[in-house]
Coordinates of C-alpha atoms in Angstrom, one line a residue:
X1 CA -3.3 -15.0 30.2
X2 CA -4.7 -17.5 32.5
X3 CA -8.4 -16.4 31.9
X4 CA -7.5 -16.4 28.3
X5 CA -6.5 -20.1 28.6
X6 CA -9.1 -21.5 30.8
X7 CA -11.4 -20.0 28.1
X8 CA -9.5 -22.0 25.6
X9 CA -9.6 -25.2 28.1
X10 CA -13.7 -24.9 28.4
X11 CA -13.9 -24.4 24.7
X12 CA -11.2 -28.1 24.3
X13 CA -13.7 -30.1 26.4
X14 CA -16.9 -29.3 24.1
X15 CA -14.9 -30.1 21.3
X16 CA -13.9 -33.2 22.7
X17 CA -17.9 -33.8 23.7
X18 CA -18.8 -32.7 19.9
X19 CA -16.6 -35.8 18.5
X20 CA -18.5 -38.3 20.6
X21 CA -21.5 -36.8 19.2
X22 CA -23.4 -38.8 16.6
X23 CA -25.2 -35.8 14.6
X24 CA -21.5 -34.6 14.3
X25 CA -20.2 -38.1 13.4
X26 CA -22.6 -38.7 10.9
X27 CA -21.7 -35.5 9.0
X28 CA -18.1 -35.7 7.4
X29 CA -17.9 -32.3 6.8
X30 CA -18.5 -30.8 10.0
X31 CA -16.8 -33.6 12.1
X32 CA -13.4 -33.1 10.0
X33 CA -13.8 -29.4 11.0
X34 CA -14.2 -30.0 14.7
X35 CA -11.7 -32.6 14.7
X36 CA -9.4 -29.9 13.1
X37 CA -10.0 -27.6 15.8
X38 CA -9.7 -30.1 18.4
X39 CA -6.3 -31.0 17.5
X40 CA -5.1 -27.3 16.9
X41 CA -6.0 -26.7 20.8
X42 CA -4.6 -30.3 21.9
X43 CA -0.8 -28.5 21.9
X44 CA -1.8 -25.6 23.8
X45 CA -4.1 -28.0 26.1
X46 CA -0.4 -30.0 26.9
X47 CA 1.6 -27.6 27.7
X48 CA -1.4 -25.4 29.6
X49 CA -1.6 -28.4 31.9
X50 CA 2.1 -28.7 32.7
X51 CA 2.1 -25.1 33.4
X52 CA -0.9 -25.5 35.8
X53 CA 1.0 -28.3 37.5
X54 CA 4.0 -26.3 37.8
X55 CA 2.1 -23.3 39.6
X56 CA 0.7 -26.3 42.3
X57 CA 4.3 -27.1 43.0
X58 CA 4.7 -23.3 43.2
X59 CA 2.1 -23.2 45.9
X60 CA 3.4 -26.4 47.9
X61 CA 6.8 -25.0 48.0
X62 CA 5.8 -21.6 48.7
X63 CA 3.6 -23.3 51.5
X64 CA 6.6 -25.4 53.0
X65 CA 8.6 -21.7 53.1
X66 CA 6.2 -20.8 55.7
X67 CA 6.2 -24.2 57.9
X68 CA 7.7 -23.5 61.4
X69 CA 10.1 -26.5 60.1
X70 CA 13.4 -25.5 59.3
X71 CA 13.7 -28.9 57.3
X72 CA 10.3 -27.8 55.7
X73 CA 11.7 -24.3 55.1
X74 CA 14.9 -25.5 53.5
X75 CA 12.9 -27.9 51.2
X76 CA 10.6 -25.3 49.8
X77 CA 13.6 -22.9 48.9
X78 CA 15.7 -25.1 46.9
X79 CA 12.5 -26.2 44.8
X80 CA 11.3 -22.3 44.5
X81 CA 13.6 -21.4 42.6
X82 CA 13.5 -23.9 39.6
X83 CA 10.1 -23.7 39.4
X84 CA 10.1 -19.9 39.3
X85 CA 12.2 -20.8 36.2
X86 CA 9.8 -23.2 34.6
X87 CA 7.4 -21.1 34.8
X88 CA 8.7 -18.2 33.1
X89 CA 9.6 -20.6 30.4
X90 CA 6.4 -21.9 30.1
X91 CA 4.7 -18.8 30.0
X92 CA 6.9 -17.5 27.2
X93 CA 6.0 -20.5 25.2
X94 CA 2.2 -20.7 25.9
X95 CA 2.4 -16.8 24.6
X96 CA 3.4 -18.2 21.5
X97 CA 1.3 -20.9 21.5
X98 CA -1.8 -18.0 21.8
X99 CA -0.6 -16.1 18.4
X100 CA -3.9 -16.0 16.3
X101 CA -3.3 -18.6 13.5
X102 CA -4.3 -17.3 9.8
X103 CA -7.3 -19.6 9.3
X104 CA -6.1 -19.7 5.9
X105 CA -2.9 -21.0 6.6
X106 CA -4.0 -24.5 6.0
X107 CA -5.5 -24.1 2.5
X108 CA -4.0 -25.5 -0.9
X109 CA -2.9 -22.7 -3.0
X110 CA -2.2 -21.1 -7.3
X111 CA 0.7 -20.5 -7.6
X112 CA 1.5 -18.2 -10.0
X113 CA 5.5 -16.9 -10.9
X114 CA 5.8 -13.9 -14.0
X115 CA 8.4 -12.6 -16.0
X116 CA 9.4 -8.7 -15.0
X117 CA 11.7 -6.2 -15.7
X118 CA 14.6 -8.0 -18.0
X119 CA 13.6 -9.8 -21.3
X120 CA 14.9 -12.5 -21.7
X121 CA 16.7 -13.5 -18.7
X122 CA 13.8 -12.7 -16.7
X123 CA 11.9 -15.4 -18.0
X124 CA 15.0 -17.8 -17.7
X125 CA 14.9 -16.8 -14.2
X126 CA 11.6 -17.7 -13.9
X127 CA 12.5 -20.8 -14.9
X128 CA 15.1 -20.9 -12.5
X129 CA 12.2 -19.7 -9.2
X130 CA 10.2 -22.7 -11.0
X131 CA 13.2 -25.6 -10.6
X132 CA 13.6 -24.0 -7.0
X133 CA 10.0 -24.2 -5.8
X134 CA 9.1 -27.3 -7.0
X135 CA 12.4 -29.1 -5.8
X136 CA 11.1 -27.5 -2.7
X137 CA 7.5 -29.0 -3.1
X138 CA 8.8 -32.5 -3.5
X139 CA 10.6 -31.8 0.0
X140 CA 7.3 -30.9 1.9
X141 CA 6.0 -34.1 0.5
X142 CA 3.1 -31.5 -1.5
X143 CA 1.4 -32.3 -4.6
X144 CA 1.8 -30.0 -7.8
X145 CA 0.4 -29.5 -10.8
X146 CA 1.2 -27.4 -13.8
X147 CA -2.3 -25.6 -15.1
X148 CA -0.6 -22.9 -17.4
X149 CA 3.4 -22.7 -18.8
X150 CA 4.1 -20.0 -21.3
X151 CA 7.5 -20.3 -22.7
X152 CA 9.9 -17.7 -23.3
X153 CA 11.6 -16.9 -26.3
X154 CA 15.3 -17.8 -25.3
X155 CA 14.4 -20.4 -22.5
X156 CA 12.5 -20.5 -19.5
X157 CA 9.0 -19.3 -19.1
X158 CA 6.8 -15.9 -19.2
X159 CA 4.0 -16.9 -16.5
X160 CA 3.4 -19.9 -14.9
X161 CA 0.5 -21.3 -12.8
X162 CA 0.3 -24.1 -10.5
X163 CA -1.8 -26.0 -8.0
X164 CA -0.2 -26.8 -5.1
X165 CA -1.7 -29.1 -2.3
X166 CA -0.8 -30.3 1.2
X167 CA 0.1 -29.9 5.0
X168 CA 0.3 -26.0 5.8
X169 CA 0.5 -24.8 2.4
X170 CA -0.3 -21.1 2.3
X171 CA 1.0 -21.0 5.7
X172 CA 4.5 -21.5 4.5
X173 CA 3.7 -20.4 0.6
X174 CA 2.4 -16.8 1.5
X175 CA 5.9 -15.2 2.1
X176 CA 6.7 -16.1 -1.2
X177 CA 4.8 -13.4 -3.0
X178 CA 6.3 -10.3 -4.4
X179 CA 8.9 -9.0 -6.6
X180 CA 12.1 -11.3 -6.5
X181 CA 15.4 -10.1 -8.5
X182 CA 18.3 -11.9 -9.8
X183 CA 21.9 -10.4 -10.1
X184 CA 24.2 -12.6 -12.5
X185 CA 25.9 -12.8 -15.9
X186 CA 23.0 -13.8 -18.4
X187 CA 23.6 -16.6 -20.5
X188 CA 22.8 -14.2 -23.4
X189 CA 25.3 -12.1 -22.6
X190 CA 28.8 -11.7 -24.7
X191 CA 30.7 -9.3 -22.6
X192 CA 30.1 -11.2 -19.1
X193 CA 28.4 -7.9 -17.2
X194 CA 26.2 -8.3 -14.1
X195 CA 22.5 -7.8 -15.2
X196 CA 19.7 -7.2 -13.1
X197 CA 16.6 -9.1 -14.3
X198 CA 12.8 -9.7 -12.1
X199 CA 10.0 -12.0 -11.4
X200 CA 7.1 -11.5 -9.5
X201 CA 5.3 -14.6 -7.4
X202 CA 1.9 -14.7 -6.3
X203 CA 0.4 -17.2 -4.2
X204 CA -3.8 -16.8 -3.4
X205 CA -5.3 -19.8 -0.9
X206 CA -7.7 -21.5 -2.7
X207 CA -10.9 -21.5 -1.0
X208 CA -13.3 -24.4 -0.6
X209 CA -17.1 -23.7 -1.1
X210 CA -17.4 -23.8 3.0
X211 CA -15.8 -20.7 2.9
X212 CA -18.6 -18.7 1.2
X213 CA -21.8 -19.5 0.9
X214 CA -22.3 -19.0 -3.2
X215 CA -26.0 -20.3 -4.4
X216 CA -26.0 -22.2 -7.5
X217 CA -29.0 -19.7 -8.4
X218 CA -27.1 -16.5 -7.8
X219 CA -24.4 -17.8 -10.6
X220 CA -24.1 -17.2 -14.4
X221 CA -22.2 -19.5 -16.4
X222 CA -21.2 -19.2 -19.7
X223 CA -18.8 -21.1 -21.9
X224 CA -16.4 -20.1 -24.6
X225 CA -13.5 -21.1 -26.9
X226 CA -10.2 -20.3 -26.0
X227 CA -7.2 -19.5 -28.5
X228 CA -3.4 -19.5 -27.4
X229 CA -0.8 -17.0 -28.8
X230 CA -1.2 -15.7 -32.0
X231 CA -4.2 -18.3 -33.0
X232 CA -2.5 -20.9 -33.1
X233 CA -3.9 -23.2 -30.8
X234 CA -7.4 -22.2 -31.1
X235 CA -9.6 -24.5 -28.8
X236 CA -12.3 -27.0 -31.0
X237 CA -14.1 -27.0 -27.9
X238 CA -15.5 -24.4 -25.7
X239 CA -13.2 -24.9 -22.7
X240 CA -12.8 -21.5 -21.5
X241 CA -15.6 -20.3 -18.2
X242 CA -16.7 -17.5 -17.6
X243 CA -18.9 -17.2 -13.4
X244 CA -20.8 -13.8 -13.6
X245 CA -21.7 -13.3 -9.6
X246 CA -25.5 -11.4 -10.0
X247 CA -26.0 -10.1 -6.3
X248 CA -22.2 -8.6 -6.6
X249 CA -21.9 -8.4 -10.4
X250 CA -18.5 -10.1 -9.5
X251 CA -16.7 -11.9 -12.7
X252 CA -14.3 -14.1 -13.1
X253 CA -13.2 -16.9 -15.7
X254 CA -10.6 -18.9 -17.2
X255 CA -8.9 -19.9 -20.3
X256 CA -5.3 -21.3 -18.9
X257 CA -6.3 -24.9 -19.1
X258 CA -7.4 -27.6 -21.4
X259 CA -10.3 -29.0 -19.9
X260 CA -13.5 -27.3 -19.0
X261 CA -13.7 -28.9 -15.8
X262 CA -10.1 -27.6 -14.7
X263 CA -11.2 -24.0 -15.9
X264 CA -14.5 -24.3 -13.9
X265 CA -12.3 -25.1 -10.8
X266 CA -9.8 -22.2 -11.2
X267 CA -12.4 -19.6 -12.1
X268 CA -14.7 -20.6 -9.1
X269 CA -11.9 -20.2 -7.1
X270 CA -11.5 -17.2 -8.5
X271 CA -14.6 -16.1 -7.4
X272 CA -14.4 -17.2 -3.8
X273 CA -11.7 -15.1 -3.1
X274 CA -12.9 -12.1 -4.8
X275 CA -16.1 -12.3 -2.7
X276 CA -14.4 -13.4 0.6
X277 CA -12.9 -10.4 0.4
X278 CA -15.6 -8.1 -0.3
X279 CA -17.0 -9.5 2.4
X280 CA -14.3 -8.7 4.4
X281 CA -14.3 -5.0 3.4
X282 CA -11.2 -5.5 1.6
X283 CA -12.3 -6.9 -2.0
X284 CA -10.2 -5.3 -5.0
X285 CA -12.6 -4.9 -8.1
X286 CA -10.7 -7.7 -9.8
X287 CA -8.0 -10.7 -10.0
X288 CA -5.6 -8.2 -11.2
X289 CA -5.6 -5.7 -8.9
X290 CA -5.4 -8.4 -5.7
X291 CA -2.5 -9.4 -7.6
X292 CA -1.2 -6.3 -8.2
X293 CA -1.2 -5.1 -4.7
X294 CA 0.7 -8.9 -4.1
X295 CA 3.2 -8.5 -5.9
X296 CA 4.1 -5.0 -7.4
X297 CA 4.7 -3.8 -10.5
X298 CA 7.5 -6.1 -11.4
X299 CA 9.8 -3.5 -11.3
X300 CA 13.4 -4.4 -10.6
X301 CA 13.5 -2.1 -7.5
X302 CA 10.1 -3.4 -6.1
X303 CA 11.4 -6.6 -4.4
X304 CA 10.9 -9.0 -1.5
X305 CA 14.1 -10.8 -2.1
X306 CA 17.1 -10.5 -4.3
X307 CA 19.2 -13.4 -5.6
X308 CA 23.1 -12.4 -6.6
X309 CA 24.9 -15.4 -8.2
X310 CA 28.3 -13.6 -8.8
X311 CA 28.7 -13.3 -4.4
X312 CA 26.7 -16.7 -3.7
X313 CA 24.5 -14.1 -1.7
X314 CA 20.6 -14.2 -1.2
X315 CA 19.3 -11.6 0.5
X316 CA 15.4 -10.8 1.9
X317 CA 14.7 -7.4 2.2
X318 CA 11.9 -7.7 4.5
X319 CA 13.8 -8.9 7.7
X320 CA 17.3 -8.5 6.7
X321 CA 18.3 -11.6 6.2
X322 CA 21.4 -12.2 4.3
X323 CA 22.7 -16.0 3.5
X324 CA 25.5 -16.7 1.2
X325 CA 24.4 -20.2 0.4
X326 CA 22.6 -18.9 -2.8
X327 CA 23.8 -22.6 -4.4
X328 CA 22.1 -24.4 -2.3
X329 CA 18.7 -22.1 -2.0
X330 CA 18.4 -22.3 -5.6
X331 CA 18.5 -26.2 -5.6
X332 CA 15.4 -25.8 -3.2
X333 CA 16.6 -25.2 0.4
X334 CA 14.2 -22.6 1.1
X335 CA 12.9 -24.0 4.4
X336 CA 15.0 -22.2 6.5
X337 CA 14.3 -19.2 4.7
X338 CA 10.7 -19.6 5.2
X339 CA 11.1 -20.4 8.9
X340 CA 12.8 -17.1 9.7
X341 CA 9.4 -14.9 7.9
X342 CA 7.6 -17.0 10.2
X343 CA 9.6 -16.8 13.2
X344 CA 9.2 -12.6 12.7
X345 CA 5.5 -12.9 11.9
X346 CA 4.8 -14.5 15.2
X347 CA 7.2 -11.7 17.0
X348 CA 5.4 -9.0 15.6
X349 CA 2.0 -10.6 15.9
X350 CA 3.7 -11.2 19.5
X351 CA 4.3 -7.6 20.6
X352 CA 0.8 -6.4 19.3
X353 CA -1.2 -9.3 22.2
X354 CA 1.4 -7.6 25.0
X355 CA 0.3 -4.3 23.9
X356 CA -3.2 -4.9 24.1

């Protein structure tokens, strides 16, 4: 570990030598990303420093132990063993503090929530998952946007899409995705049974043109009109994009909002991710199928989380967690909810460096 860090501390003091630079000064883009990384090792660089300073006072006292001095030796015992302590402390939480971060984690994010298995009350529910999150939104201080609300027949929505922007989005936002089911009474319901309804949520960082080098040249772009449900809001103007990708023969494109400009933006971004990840030896042929593999089939029984009103009773399936403050989640206190996936993300991701 301490090679590991004094890597980390060599790599700290360039950065802090690239900021004073004025060829990285003069170029916004590249000085906001070694400013980024500077800070993200500043909280490992504090803590790595009291832990150095804590092994010199190992050393003294361990020193002092060996004095012909009985005073000396005295000293040196009564300090050992405190420090011994420290130190185990400080290593536990410098481990942490190693944990790869998802370079992703910092990204802005669509946010996507669909109707599943249920009719009717599915899509109230989603309308339900939509009060929740964006209560939740508000909390974190993040900006959000509606692109894309299809209502459902008896209240609530279908599918919706949204932008969401701020500090640590996907970071917090990627547990989110999968199949989510609701227990409760429907409000369509005469005979007051429990019904079991779904909605599936996906959440896919949105990638900034840094991320992958896309030529204007290697892009087709065509235009089209766009018609809602049935024909009846057929688009005057060709506001639907289509991005054909020629090296990859990757497409994308997007009809879900108004403006062109917004349809360029969410189809671009689109494309980023499909070729990120083909680049990465992981690409899925299409939007659908990354999706798919997100968030299942939509099926009751494929689920990440299940909310029962009737017992007050949310449970995740994925680390066992079982709160009965269902109430009070639904209103938008997810955070703590949200801490615990991250809290066992990092254990796991934990036990994999102390295997290595």
């Amino acid at each position: 570990m301490l090679d590991k860090l004094s890597a980390i501390e060599d790599k700290f003091h360039v950065l802090e030598e690239q900021l004073s630079d004025p060829g990285i000064t003069s170029d916004l883009s590249r000085f906001k990303k070694v400013n980024k990384e500077y800070k993200d090792l500043t909280v490992i660089m504090k803590e790595f420093q009291v832990y150095k300073n804590v092994l010199s006072s190992i050393d003294t006292a361990r020193e002092m132990m060996a004095d012909p001095d009985p005073e000396l030796q005295e000293m040196g015992k009564s300090e050992i063993y405190a420090l011994e302590d420290k130190r185990e402390e400080l290593e536990a939480q410098l481990k942490v503090l190693l944990i790869p971060t998802d370079p992703e984690d910092s990204k802005d994010v669509l946010f996507e929530i669909r109707s599943g298995t249920g009719g009717d009350e599915a899509s109230i529910f989603v309308g339900d998952l939509y009060r929740m999150y964006t209560r939740y939104f508000d909390l974190q201080g993040w900006k959000h946007e509606t692109i894309e609300a299809n209502d459902g027949d008896s209240g609530g929505y279908s599918k919706l899409i949204m932008e969401v922007s701020g500090e640590d989005v996907y970071g917090k936002l990627k547990f989110e995705s999968g199949g989510h089911r609701v227990q409760r009474v429907p409000k369509t319901e005469s005979q007051g049974r429990v019904h079991t309804s779904a909605a599936t949520v996906a959440v896919i960082p949105k990638l900034e043109e840094e991320d992958v080098d896309i030529k204007k040249s290697d892009l087709k772009v065509d235009t089209f009109r766009a018609s809602g449900a049935g024909g009846q809001h057929v688009n005057k103007t060709e506001s639907g994009v289509r991005f054909t990708h020629l090296p990859t023969g990757l497409i994308t494109e997007s009809t879900e909002a108004r403006s062109q400009i917004k349809n360029r933006d969410i189809a671009l971004q689109r494309l980023y991710q499909l070729i990120l990840e083909k680049n990465r030896n992981e690409v899925q042929s299409t939007m659908s199928a990354q999706r798919k593999s997100m968030v299942g089939s939509g099926d009751r029984s494929d689920k990440v989380r299940t909310y029962n009103f009737p017992q007050n009773r949310l449970t995740d399936h994925r680390i066992n967690l079982t709160l009965y403050n269902l109430d009070s989640v639904i209103e938008g206190n997810i955070g703590d909810i949200i801490e615990a996936l991250r809290v066992y993300e990092n254990t796991e991701k934990l036990k994999e460096i102390e295997t290595i």
